[in-house]
Short mmCIF file of C-alpha atoms in Angstrom, two decimals:
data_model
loop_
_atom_site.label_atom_id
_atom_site.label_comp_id
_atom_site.label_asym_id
_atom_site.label_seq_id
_atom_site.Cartn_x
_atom_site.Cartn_y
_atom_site.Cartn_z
CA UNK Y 1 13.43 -7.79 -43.95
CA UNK Y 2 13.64 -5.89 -40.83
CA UNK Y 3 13.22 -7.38 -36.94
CA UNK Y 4 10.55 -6.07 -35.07
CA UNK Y 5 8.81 -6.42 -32.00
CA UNK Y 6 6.12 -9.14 -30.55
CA UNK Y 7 3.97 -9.06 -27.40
CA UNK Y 8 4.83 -11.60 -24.96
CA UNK Y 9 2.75 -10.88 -21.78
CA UNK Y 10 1.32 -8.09 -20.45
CA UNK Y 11 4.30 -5.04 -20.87
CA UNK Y 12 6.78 -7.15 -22.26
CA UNK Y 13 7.71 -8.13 -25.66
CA UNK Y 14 10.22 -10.04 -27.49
CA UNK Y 15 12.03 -9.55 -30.50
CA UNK Y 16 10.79 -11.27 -33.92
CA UNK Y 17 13.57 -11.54 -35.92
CA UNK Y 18 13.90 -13.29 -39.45
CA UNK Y 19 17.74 -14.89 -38.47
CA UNK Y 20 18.94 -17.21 -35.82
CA UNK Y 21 20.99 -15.33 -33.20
CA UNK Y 22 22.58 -16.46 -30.75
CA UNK Y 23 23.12 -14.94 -26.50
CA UNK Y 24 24.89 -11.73 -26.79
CA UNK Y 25 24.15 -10.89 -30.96
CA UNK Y 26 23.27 -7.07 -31.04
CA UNK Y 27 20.53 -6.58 -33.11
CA UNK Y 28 18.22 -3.55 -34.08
CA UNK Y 29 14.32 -3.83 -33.33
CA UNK Y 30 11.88 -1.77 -35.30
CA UNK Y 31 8.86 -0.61 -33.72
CA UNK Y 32 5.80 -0.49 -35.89
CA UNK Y 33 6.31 3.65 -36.11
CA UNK Y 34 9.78 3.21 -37.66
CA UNK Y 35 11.49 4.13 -34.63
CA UNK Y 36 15.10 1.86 -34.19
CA UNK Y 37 16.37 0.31 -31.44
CA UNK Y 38 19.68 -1.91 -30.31
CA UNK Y 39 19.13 -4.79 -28.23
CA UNK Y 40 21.40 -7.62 -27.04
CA UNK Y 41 20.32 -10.75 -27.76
CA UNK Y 42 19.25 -13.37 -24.48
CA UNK Y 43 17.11 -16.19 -24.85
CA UNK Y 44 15.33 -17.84 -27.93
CA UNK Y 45 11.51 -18.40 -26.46
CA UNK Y 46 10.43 -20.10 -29.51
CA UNK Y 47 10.65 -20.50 -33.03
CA UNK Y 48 7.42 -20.17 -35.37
CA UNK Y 49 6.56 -19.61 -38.77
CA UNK Y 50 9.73 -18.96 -39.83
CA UNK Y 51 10.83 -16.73 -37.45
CA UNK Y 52 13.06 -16.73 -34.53
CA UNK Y 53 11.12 -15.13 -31.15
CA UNK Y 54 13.95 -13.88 -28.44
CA UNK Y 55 14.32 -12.25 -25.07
CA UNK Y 56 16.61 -9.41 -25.10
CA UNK Y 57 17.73 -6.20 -23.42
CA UNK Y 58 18.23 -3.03 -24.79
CA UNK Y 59 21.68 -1.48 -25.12
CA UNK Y 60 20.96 2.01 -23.93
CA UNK Y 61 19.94 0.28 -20.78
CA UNK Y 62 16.37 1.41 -20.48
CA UNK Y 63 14.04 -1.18 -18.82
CA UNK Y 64 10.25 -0.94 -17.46
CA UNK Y 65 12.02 0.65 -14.58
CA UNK Y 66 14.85 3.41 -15.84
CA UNK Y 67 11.58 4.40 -18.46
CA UNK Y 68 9.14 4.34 -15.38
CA UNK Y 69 11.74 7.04 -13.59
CA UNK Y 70 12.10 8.62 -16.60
CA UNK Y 71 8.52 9.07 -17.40
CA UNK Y 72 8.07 10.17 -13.54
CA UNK Y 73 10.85 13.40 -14.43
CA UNK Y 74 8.78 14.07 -17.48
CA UNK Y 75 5.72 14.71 -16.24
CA UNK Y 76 7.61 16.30 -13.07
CA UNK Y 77 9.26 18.69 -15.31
CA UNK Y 78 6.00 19.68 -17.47
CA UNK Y 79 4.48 20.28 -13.79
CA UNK Y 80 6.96 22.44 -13.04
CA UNK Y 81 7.18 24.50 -16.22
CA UNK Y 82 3.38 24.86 -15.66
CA UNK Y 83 4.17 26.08 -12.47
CA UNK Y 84 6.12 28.54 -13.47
CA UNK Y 85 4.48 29.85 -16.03
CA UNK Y 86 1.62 30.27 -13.45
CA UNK Y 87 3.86 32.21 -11.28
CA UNK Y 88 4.73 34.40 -14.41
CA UNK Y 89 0.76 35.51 -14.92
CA UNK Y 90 0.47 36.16 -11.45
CA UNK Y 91 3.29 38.81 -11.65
CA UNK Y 92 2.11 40.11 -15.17
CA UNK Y 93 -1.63 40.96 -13.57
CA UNK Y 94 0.19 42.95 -11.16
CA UNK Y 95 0.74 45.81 -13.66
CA UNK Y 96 0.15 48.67 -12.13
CA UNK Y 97 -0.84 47.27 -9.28
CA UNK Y 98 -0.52 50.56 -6.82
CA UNK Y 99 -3.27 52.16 -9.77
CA UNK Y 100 -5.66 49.88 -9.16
CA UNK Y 101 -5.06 49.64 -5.83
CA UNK Y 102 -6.87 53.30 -5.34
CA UNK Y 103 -10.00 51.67 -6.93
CA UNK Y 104 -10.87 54.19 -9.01
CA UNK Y 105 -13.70 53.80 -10.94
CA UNK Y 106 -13.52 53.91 -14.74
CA UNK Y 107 -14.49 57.21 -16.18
CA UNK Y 108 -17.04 57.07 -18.76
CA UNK Y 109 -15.89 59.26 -22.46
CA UNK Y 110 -12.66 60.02 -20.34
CA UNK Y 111 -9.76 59.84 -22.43
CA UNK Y 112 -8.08 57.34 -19.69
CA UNK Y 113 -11.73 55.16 -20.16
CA UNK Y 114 -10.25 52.48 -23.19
CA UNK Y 115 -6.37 52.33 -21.16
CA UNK Y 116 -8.18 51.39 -17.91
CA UNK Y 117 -10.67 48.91 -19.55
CA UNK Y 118 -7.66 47.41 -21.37
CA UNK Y 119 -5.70 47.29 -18.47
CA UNK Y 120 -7.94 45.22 -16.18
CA UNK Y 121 -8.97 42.91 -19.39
CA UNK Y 122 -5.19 42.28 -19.48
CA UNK Y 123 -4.95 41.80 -15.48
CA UNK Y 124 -7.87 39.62 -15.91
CA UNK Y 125 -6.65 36.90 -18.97
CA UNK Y 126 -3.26 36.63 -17.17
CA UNK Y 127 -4.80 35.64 -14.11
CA UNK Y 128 -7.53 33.11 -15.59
CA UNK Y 129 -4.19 31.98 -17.31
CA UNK Y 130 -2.71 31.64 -13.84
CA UNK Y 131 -5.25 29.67 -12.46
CA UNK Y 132 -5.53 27.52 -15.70
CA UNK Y 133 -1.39 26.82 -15.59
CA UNK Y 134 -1.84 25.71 -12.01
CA UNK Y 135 -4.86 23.33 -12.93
CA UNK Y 136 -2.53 21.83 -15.14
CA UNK Y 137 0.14 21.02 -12.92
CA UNK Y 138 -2.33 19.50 -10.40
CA UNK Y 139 -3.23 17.48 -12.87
CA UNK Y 140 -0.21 15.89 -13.48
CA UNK Y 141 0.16 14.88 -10.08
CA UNK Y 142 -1.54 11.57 -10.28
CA UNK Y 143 0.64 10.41 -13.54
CA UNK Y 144 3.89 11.29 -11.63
CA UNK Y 145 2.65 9.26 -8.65
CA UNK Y 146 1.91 6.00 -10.64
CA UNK Y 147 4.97 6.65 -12.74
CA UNK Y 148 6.71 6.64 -9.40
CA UNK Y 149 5.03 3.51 -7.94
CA UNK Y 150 5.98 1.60 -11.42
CA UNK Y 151 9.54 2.57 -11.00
CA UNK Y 152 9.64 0.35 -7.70
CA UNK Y 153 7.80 -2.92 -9.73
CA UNK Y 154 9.95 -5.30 -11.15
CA UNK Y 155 8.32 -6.79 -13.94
CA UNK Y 156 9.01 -10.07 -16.49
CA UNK Y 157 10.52 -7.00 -18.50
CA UNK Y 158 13.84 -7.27 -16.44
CA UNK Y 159 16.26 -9.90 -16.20
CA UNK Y 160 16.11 -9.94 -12.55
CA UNK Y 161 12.44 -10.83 -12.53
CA UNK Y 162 13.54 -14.72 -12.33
CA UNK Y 163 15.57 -13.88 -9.10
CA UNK Y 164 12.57 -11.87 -7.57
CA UNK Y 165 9.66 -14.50 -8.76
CA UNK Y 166 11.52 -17.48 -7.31
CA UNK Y 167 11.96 -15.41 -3.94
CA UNK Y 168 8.27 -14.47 -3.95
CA UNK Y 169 7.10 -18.05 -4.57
CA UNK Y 170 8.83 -19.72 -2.08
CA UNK Y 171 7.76 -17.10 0.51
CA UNK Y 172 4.31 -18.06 -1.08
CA UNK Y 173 4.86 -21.57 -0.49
CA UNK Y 174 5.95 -21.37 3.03
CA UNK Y 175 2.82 -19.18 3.84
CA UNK Y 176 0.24 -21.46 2.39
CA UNK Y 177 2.19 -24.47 4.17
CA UNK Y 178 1.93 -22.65 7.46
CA UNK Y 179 -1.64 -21.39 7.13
CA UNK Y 180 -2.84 -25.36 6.20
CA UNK Y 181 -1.41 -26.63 9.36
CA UNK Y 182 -2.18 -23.74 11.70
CA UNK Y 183 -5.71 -22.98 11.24
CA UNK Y 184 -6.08 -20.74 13.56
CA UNK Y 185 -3.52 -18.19 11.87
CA UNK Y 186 -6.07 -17.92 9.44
CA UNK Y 187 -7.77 -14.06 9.46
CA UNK Y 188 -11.05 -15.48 7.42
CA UNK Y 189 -12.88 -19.11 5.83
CA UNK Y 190 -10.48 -17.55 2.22
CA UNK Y 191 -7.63 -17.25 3.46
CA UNK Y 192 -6.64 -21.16 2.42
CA UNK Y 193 -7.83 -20.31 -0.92
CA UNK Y 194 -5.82 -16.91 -1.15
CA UNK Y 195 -2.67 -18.21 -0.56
CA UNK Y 196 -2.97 -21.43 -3.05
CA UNK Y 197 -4.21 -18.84 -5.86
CA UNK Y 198 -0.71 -16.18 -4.79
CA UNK Y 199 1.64 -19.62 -5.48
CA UNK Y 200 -0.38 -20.44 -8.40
CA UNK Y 201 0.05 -16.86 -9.88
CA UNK Y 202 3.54 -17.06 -8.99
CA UNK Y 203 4.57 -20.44 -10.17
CA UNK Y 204 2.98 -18.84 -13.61
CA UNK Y 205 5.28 -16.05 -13.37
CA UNK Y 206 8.88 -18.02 -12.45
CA UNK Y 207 7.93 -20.46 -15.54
CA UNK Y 208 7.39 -17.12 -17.89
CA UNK Y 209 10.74 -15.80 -16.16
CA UNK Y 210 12.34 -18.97 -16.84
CA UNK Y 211 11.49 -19.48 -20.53
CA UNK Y 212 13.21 -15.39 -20.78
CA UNK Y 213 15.83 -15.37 -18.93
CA UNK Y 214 17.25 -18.47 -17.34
CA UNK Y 215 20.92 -18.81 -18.44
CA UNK Y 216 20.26 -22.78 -18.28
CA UNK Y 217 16.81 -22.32 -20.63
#
């Protein structure tokens, strides 16, 4: 039997295994396309149908965040290389630039006709290449921009999302205290509403952290 991987919320998962571990066990996950993976043990979330659910953390140290950077350089790098390669048509339909320069025409049954027709077919491709390279790497500036936004999000994925919930609820709290007994701070008739529905949302999120990674759970 082999220990594999079960959705937990939204981006996170937990690790199914068929033993009982306990904090600190390494174990290896396998994803569902063979691939293997070492993870330290944290907290057991529950326990059903035999199996033993747990929180973990994986021993090469990639969480949402390192993979969020590291997704960001990917794409960065393939925009780049596209980049380059778009430089590298744009140089190759220069040849013989200072020819075609003169504009001459091509001449008809001259022996030169089939060279200069090949020539500015050539000159041509390369630069439809060019512009196609360079469409690519614009188009890989949207992915590196959200990859770089989820870099700075810290998700139930991370150990330090309990730390970072807690803070944002009781911020939460304090707001929707303030806003109930100065009315007039409020910016529309929702604004009430908002704030009950953010420490709602959060108080959902700190009792998810919790049950992951609270040292105490």
């Amino acid at each position: 039997m082999i220990n594999t991987y079960s959705k937990f919320a939204p981006n996170v998962y937990i690790a199914k295994c068929f033993e009982s571990h306990t904090k600190g066990d390494i174990v290896t996950l396998t994803s569902q396309h063979g691939k293997e993976t070492e993870v330290e043990i944290f907290n057991l979330v529950k326990e059903q149908d035999g199996y033993y659910f747990y929180s973990f953390v994986r021993c090469d140290g990639l969480n949402s965040q390192s993979r969020a950077i590291q997704k960001a350089q990917q794409y960065q790098n393939i925009a780049n290389n596209a980049i380059k390669r778009s430089e590298q048509y744009c140089e190759k339909a220069s040849e013989r630039r200072d020819f075609l320069s003169l504009g001459e025409p091509i001449k008809v049954g001259h022996h030169s006709e089939k060279t200069h027709r090949a020539l500015l077919e050539r000159n041509r491709n390369r630069m439809d290449k060019a512009v196609t390279e360079m469409h690519k790497a614009e188009s890989y500036e949207s992915k590196i921009a959200y990859w770089e936004n989820m870099a700075d999000k810290i998700d139930l994925s991370m150990p330090e999302s309990l730390e970072f919930f807690r803070f944002e609820l009781a911020k939460a709290k304090a707001k929707h205290q303030d806003l109930k007994k100065h009315p007039e701070k409020r910016e529309h008739s929702y604004s009430l509403t908002y704030a009950q529905k953010a420490v709602n949302n959060l108080e959902k999120q700190v009792k998810l952290a919790s049950l992951l990674w609270d040292v105490l759970h």
